[in-house]
Structures are given as C-alpha cells and as structure tokens.
PDB file of C-alpha atoms in Angstrom:
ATOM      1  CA  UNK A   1       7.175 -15.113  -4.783  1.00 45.00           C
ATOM      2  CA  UNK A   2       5.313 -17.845  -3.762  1.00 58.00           C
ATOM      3  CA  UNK A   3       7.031 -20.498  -5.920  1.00 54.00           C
ATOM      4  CA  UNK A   4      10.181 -20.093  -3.464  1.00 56.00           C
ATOM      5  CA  UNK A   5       7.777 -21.160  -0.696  1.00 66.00           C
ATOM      6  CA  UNK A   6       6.715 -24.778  -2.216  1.00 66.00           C
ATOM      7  CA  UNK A   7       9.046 -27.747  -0.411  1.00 72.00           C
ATOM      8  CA  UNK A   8      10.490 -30.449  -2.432  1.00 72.00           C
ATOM      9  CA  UNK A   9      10.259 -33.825  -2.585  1.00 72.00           C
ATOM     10  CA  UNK A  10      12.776 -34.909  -4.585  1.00 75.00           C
ATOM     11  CA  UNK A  11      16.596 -34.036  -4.808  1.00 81.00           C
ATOM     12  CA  UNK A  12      17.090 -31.225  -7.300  1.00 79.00           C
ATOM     13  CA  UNK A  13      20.203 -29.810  -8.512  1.00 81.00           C
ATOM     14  CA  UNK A  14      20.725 -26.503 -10.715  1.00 78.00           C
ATOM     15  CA  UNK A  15      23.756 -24.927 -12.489  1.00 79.00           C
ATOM     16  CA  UNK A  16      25.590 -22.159 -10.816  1.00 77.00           C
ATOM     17  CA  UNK A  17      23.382 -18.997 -11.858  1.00 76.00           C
ATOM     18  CA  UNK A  18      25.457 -16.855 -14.101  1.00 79.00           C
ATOM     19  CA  UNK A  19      27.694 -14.142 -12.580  1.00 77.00           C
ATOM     20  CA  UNK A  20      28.369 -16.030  -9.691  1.00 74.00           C
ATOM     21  CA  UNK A  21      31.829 -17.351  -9.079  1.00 72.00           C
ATOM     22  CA  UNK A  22      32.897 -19.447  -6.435  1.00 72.00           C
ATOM     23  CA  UNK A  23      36.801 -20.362  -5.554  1.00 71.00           C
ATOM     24  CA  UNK A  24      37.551 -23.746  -6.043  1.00 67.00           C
ATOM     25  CA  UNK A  25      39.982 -25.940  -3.948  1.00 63.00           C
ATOM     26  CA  UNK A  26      42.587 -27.277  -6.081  1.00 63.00           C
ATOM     27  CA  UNK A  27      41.554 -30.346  -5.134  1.00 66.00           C
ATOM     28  CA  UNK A  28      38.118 -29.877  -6.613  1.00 65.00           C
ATOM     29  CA  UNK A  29      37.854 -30.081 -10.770  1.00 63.00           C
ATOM     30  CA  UNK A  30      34.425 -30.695 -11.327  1.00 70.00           C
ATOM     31  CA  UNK A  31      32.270 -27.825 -11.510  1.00 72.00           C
ATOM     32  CA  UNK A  32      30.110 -27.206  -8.809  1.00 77.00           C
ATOM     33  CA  UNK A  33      26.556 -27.297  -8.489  1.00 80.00           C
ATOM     34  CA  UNK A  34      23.724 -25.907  -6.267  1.00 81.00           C
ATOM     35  CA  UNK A  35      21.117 -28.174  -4.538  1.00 82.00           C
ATOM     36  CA  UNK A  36      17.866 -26.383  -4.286  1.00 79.00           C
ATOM     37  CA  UNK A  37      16.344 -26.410  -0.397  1.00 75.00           C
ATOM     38  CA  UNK A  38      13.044 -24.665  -1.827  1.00 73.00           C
ATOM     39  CA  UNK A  39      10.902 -24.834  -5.333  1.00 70.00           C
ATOM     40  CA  UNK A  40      11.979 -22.220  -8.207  1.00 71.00           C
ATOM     41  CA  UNK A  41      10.484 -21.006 -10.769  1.00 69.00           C
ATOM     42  CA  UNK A  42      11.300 -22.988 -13.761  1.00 67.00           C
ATOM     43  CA  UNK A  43      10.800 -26.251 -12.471  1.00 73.00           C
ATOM     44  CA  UNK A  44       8.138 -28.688 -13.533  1.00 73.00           C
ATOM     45  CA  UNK A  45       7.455 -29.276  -9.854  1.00 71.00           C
ATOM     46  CA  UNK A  46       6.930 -25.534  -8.710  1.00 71.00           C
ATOM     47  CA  UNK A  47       3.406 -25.237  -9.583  1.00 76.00           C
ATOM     48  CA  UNK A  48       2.214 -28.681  -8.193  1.00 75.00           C
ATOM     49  CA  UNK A  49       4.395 -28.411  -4.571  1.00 76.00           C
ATOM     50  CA  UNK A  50       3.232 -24.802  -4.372  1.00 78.00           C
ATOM     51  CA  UNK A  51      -0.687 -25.907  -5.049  1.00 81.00           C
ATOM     52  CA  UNK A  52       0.139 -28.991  -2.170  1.00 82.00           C
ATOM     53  CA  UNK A  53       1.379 -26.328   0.508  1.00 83.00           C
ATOM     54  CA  UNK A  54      -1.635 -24.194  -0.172  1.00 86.00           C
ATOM     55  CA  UNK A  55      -3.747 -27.015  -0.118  1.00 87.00           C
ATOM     56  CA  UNK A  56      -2.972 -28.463   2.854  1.00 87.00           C
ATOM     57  CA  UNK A  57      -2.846 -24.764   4.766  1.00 89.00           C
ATOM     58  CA  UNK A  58      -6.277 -24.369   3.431  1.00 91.00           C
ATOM     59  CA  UNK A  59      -7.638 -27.527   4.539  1.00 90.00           C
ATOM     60  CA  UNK A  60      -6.589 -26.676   8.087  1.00 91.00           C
ATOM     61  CA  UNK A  61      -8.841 -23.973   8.150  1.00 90.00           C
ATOM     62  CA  UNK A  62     -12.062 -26.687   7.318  1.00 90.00           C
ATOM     63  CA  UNK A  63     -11.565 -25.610   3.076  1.00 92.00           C
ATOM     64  CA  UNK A  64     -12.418 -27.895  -0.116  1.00 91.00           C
ATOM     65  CA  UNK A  65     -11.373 -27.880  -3.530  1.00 89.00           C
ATOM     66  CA  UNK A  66     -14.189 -28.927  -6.022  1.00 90.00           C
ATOM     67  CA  UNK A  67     -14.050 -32.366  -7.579  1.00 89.00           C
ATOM     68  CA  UNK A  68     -14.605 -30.211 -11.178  1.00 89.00           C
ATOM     69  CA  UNK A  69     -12.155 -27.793 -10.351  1.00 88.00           C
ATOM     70  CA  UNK A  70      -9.105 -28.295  -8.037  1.00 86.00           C
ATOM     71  CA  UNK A  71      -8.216 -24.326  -8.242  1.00 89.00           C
ATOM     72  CA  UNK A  72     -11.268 -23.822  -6.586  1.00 93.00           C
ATOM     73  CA  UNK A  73     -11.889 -24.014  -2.803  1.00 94.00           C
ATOM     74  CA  UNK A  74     -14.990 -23.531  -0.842  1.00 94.00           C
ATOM     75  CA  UNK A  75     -16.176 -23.158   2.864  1.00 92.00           C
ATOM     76  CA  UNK A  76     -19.628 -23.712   3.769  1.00 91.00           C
ATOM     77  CA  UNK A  77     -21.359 -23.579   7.230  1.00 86.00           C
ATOM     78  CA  UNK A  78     -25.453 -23.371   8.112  1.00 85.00           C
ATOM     79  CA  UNK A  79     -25.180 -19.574   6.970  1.00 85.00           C
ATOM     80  CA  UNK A  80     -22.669 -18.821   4.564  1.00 88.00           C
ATOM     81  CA  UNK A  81     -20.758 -20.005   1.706  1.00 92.00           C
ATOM     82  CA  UNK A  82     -17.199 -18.907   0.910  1.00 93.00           C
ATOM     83  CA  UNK A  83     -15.158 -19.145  -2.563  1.00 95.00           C
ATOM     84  CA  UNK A  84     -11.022 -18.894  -3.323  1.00 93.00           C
ATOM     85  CA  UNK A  85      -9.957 -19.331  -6.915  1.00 92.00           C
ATOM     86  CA  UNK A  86      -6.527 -19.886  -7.184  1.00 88.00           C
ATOM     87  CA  UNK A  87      -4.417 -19.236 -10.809  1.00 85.00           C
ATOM     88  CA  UNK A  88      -0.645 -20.246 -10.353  1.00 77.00           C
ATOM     89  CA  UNK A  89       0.209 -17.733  -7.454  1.00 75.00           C
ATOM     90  CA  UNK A  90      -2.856 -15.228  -7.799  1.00 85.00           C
ATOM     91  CA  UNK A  91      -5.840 -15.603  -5.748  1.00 88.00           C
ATOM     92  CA  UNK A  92      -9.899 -14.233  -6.032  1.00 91.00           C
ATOM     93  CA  UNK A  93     -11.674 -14.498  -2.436  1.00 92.00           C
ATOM     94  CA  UNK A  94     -15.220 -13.856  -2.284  1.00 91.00           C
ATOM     95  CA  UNK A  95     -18.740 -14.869  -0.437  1.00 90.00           C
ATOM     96  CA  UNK A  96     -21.385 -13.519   1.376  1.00 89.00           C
ATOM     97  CA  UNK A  97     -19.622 -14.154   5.174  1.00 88.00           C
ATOM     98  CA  UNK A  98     -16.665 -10.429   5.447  1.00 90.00           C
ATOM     99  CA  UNK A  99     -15.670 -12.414   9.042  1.00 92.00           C
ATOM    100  CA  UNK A 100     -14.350 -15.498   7.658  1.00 91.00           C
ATOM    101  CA  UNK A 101     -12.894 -13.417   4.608  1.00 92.00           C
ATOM    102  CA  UNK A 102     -10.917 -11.235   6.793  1.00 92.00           C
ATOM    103  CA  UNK A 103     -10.156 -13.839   8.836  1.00 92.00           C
ATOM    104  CA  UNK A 104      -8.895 -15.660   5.877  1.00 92.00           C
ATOM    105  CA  UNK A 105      -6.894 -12.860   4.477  1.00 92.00           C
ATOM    106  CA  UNK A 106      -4.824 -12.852   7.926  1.00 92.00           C
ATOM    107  CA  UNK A 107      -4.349 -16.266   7.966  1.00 91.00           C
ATOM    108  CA  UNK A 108      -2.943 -16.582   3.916  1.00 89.00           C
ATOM    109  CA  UNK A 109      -0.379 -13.340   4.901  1.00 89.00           C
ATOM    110  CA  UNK A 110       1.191 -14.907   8.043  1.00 88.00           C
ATOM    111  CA  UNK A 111       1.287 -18.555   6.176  1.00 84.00           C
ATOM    112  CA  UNK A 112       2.668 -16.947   2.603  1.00 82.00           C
ATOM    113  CA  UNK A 113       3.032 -12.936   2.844  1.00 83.00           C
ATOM    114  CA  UNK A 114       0.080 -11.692   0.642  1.00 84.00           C
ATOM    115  CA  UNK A 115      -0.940  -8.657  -0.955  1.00 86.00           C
ATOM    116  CA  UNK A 116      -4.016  -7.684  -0.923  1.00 86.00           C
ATOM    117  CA  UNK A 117      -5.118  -5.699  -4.202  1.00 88.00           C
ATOM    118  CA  UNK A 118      -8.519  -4.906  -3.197  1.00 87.00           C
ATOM    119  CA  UNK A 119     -11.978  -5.400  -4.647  1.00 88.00           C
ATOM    120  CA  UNK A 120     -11.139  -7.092  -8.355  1.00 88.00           C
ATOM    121  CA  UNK A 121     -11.620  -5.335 -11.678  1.00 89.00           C
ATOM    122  CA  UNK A 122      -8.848  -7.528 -14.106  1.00 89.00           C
ATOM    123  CA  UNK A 123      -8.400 -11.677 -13.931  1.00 87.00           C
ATOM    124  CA  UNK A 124      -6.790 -13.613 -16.618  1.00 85.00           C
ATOM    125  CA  UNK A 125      -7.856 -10.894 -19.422  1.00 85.00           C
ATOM    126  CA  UNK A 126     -11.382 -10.712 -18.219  1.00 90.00           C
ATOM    127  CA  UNK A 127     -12.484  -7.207 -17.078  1.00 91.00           C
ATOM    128  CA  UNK A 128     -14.935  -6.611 -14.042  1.00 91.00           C
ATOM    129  CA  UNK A 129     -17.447  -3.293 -14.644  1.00 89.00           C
ATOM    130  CA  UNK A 130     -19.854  -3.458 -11.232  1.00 89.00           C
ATOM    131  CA  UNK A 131     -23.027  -1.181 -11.486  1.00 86.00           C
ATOM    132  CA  UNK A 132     -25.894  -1.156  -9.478  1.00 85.00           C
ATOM    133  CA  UNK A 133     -27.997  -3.895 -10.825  1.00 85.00           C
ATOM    134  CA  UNK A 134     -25.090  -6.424 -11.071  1.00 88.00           C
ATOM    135  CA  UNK A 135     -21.035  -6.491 -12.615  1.00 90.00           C
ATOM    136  CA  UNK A 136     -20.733  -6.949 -16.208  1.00 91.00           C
ATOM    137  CA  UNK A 137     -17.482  -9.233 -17.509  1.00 92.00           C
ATOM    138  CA  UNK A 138     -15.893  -7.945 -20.942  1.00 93.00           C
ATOM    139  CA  UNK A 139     -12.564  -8.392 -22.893  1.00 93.00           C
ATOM    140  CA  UNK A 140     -11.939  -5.044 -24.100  1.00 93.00           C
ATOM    141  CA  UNK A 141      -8.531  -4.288 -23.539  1.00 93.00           C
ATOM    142  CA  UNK A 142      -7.540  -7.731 -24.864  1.00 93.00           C
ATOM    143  CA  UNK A 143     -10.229  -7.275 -28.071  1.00 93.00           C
ATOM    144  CA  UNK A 144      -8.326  -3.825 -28.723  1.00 93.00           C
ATOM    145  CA  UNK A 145      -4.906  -5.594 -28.728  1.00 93.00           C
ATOM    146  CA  UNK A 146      -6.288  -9.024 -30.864  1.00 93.00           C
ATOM    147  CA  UNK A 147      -7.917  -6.333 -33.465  1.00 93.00           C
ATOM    148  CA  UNK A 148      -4.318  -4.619 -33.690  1.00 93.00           C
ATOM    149  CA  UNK A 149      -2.412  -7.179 -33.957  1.00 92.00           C
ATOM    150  CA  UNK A 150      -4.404  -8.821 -36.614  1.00 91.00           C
ATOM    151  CA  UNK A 151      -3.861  -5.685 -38.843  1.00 90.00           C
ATOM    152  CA  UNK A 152      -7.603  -4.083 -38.407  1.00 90.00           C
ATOM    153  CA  UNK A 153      -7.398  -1.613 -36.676  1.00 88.00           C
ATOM    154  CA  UNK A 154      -7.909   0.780 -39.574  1.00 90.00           C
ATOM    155  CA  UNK A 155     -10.969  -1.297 -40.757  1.00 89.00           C
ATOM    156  CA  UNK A 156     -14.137  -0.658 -41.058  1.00 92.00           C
ATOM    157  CA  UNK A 157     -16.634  -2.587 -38.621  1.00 91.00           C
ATOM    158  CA  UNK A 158     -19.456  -4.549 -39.321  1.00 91.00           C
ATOM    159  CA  UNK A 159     -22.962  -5.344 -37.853  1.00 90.00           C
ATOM    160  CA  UNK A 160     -22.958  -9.506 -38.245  1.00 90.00           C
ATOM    161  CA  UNK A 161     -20.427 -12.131 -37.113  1.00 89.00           C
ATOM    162  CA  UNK A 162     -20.393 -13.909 -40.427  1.00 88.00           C
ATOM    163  CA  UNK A 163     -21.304 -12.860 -44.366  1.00 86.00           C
ATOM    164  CA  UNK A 164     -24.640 -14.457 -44.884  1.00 81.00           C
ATOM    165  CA  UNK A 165     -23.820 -14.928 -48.442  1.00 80.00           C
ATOM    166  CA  UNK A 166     -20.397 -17.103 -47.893  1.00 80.00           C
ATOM    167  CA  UNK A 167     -20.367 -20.696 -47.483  1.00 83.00           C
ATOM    168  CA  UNK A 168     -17.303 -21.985 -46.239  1.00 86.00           C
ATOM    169  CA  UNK A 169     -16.264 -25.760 -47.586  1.00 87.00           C
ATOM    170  CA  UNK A 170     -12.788 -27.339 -46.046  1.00 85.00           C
ATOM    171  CA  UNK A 171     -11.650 -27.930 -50.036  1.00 85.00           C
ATOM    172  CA  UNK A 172     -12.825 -24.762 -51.541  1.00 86.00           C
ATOM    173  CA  UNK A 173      -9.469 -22.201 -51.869  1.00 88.00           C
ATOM    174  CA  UNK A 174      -6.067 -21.382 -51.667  1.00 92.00           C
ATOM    175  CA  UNK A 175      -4.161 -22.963 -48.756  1.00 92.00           C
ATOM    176  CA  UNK A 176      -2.773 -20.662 -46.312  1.00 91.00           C
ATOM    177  CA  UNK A 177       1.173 -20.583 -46.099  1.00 92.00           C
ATOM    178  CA  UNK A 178       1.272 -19.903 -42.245  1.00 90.00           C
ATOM    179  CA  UNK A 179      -2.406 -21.619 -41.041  1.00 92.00           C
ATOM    180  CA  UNK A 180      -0.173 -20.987 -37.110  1.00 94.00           C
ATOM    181  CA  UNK A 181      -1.854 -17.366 -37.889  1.00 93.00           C
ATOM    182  CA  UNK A 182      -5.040 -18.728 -38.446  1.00 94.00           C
ATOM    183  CA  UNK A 183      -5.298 -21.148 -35.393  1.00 95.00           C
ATOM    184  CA  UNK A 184      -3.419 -18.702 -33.055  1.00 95.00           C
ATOM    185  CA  UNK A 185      -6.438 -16.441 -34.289  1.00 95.00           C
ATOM    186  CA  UNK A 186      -9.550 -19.168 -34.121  1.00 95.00           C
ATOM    187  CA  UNK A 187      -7.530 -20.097 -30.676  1.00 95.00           C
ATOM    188  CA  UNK A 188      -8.201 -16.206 -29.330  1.00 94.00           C
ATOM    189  CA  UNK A 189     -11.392 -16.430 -30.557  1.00 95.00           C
ATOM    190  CA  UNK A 190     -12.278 -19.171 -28.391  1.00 94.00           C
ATOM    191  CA  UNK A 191     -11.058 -17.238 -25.221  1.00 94.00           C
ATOM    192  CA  UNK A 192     -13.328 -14.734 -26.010  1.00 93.00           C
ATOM    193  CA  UNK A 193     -16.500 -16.546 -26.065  1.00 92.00           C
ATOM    194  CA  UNK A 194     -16.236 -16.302 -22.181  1.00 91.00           C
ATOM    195  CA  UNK A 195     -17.510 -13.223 -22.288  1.00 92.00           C
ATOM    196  CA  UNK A 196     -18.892 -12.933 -25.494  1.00 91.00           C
ATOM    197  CA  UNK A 197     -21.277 -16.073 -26.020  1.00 90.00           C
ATOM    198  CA  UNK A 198     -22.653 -13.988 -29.419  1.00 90.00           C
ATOM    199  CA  UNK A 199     -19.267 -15.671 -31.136  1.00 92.00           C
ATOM    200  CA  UNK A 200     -20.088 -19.119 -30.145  1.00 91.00           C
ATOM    201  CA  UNK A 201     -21.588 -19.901 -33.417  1.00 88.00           C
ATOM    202  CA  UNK A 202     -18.372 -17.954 -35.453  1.00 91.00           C
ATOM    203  CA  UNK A 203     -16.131 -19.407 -33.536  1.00 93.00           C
ATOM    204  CA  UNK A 204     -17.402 -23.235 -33.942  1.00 90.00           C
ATOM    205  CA  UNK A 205     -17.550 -23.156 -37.408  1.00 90.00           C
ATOM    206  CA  UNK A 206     -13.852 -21.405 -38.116  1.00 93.00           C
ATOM    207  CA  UNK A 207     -12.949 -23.877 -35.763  1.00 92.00           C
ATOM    208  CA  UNK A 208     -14.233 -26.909 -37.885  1.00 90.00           C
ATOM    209  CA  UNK A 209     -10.979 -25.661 -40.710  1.00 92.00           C
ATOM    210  CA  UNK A 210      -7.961 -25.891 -38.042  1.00 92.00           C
ATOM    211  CA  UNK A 211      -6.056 -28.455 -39.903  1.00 91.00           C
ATOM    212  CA  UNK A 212      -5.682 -26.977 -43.564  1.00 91.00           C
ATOM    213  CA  UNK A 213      -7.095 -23.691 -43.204  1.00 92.00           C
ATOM    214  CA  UNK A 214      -7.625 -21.741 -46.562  1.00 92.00           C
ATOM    215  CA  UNK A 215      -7.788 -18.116 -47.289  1.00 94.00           C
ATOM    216  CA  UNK A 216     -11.593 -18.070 -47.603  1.00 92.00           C
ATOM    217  CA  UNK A 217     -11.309 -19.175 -43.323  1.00 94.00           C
ATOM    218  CA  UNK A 218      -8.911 -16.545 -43.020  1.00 93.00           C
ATOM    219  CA  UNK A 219     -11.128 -13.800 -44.666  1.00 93.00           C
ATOM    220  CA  UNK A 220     -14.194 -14.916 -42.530  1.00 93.00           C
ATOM    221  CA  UNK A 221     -12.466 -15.034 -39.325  1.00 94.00           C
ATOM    222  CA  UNK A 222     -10.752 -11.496 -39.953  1.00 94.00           C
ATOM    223  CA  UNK A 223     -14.612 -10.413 -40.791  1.00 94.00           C
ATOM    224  CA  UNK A 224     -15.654 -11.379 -36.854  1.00 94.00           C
ATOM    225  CA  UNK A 225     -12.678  -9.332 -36.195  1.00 94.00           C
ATOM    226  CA  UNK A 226     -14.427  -6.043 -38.133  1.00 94.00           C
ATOM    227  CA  UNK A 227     -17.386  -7.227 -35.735  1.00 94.00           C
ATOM    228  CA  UNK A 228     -15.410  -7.108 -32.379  1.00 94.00           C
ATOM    229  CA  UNK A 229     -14.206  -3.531 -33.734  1.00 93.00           C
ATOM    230  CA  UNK A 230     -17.808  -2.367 -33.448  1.00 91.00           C
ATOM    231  CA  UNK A 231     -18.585  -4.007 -30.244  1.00 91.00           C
ATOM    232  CA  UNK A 232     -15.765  -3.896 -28.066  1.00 89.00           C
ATOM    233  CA  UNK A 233     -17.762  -3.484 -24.541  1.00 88.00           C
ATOM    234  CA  UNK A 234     -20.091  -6.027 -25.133  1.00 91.00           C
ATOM    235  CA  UNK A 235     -20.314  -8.882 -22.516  1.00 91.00           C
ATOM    236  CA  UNK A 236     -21.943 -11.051 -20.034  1.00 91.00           C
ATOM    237  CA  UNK A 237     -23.789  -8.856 -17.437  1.00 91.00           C
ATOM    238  CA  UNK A 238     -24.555 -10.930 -13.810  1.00 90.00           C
ATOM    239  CA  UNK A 239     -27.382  -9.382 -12.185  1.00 88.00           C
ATOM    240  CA  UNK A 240     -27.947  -8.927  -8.134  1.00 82.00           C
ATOM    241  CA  UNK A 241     -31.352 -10.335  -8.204  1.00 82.00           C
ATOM    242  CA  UNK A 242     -32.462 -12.980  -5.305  1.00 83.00           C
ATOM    243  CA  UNK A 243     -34.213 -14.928  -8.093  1.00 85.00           C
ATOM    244  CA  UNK A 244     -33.080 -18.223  -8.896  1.00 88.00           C
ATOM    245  CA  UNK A 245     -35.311 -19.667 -11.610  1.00 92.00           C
ATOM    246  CA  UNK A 246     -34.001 -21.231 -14.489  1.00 94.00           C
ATOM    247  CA  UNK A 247     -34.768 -21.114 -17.976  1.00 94.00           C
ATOM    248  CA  UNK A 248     -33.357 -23.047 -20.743  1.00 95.00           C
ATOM    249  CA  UNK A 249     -33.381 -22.341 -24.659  1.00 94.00           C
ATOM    250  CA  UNK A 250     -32.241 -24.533 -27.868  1.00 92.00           C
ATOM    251  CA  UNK A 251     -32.290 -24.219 -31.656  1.00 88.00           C
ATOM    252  CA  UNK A 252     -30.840 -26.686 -34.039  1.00 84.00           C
ATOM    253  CA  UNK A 253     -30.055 -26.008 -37.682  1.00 81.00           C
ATOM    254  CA  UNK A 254     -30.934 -29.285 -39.810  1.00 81.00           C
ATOM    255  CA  UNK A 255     -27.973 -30.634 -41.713  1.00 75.00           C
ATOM    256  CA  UNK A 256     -26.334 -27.121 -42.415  1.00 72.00           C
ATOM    257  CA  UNK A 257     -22.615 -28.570 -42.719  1.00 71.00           C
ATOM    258  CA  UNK A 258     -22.166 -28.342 -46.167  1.00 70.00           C
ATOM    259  CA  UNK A 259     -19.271 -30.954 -45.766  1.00 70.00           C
ATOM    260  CA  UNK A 260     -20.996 -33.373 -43.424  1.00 74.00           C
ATOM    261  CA  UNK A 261     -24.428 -32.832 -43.827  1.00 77.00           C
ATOM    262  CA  UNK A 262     -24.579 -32.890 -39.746  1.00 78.00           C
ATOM    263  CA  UNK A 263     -26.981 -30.385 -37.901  1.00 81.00           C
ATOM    264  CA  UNK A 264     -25.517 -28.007 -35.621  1.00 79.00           C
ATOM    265  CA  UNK A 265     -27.045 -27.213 -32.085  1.00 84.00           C
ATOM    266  CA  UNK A 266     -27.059 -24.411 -29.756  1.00 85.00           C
ATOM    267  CA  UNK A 267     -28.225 -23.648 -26.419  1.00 89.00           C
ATOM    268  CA  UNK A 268     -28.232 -20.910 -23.495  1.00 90.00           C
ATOM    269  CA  UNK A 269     -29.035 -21.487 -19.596  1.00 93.00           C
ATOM    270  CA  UNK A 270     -30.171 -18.538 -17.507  1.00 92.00           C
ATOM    271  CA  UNK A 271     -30.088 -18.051 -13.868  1.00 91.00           C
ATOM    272  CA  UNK A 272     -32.371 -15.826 -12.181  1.00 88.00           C
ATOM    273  CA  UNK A 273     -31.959 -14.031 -15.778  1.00 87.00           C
ATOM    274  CA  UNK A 274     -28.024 -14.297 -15.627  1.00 90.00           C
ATOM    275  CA  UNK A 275     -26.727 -16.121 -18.597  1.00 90.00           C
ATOM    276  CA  UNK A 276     -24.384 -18.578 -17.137  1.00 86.00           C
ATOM    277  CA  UNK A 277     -23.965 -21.377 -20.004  1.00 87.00           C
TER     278      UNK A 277
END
C-alpha cells in the first residue's frame, strides 16, 4: 500500500481502530489514542505526502513532472524520451529507451515494493486493443455497464447520436423529479468522449440543460444511449506511423442555439493521421 509509505508533516492522531482493546492503568481515564508515524488511507494528506515522496525519489533519478500535468513525469536525453503517469498509487511507464525502463522499474521496487503487471490493456476505464498498425483506446466494458444501468439494455439501438427532428429548448417540458439521474448520466457521457470524440457534439448540448433538466433532455440523452448500444467498440485508434504532419479541421453552425441564438463550433487535430484533439 503505498499510502502507508508517505511521511507526515504534521502531528496526527486517530481513534483506537475497532476491536482493539488496550488495558488501562487506573490512573489513566481518558481514552487513549494512536499517533500515526506514517500516512493512512483516509487522510486528506495521504495522497499529497505520498505524490511528495515519489516526487522527490523520481527527481533523484534526473525526472520532471510537466507544468500541465503534475502526474506526469518525463526523462529526456540526446536519444530518448521517457514517460510515467502516475494515478493515486498506480503507475503507466513507457518510451522508446527498455534500459532506462528497466532500470527504472528496479529502482521504484527497492524505493516502494512494486508490482509489475506487464504490458497495459485497462487504465481508469479506458481499454487498450494493440494491432499491428497501432493500439486502439475504447470504453466497452464501462459502455456495457452505463447502458445497463440506465435501463437499456433491452433496447433497440440506433444509427445517429441525436433525433434530427427534436429541438431541445431549456423551458419546453416536464421537470424531472431526480435531474441527479440526469447529470450523473450527461456526467458519464462526458468521460466517454475520451474515446469516443463522435459524442462531443451530444454531449455539449445535453450538457447546456444541467441545472433544470426536463424529460425531453432525459429522452434525448437515453437516445445516445440506444447509439452506444450499437457501437460499443468504437474508439480512438493511434497509429505506428513515423509521420508527424498535422492537419487541422473546423465547422461552425451559425446561431443554432435555439435559446441563445449563439453558434456552436467544432474542431479535430490530427497527428501523423492520429486524432489527438
């Protein structure tokens, strides 16, 4: 557990856990406490002292966290590049230099006692399919369990995101009685468009009802669920190619809110034909 390895700063004290009894001196009748020598889990500190002790045992080893991104580390020298992700106490190491990433590996287990789980296929609900022109990054397992849970699992799918026929207006229906459904839905939706940029769109516009979502909302975000039914191994596919051109694309829809009358943009960035934003 690599919370337990994080040192503390400050003086912490914790209840005696339960089942454990410990005989008291008469002259003792306060209960007694324990005062932690190591981060828990639980704390509000365990995350932030365990991120400074990896940190600073990374940084011996010539590592840098990116200025966008502190869970994300890089080593770079004339000839190769090397990347560590870290989320809470799980870890992705990759790069094009095996040396330094063995090397690496050795030097995390006799700091913190690591296990290595090999090449990676499941992060943070994002699957990893590698074929011979590239990997390709879905969400099928977690689409299968959003589609269930939502009640359609025994509906039909459908071929388009959103009914071209519906408008949706933030005045026009019947208020929802639990709109937590509707954002906890719009809020998985979201997640998904990490590997699924063809909801962007969907997603943006269900997105615009959050605060008094009606039943017409509901109806058109359980229709992109009918969608995800038929299309639950589509994704983002990263290609192996040595190209590195970019090309850029944008559209804009002229005044379409039918609230605001504001236009609504889109755009995609490819890398050496690898979608990437």
């Amino acid at each position: 557990m690599h919370f337990f390895i994080g040192n503390l700063d400050e003086e912490i004290y914790m209840k005696l856990p339960q089942g454990l009894t410990v005989a008291l001196s008469s002259q003792f009748t306060f209960p007694l406490v324990c005062k932690l020598q190591k981060s828990l889990y639980g704390l509000k500190q365990a995350y932030r002292q365990w991120y400074a002790k990896l940190s600073q045992a990374l940084c011996t080893r010539g590592y840098t966290h990116s200025l966008n991104d502190y869970s994300l580390f890089t080593k770079r020298s004339d000839s190769s590049t090397v990347f560590l992700a870290v989320y809470v106490d799980d870890i992705i190491l990759t790069g094009d230099d095996p040396k330094e990433i063995n090397a690496l590996k050795m030097f995390l287990d006799d700091q913190f006692k690591i296990k290595d789980l090999g090449l990676l296929n499941y992060f943070m609900g994002i699957e990893l399919l590698f074929v011979d022109s590239g990997v390709l990054l879905h969400q099928r397992k977690f689409v299968s369990e959003l589609v269930t849970e939502y009640g359609c699992s025994d509906a039909s799918p459908v071929s388009s995101l959103l009914e071209l026929c519906v408008k949706l207006k933030s005045d026009v229906g019947v208020l929802l009685p639990n709109p937590e459904s509707y954002r906890s839905l719009v809020g998985n939706l979201n997640f998904l468009t990490h590997t699924r940029p063809d909801l962007c769109f969907a997603v943006q516009h269900l997105s615009q009802f959050l605060k008094s979502p009606r039943l017409p909302h509901l109806t058109a975000a359980l229709h992109v669920l009918r969608y995800l039914k038929g299309t639950p191994d589509v994704g983002v596919h990263l290609n192996g190619s040595s190209d590195f051109s970019v090309q850029a694309f944008c559209d804009s829809d002229w005044a379409s809110c039918s609230d605001l009358r504001r236009s609504v943009s889109g755009y995609c960035v490819f890398l050496g034909g690898s979608l990437i934003s």
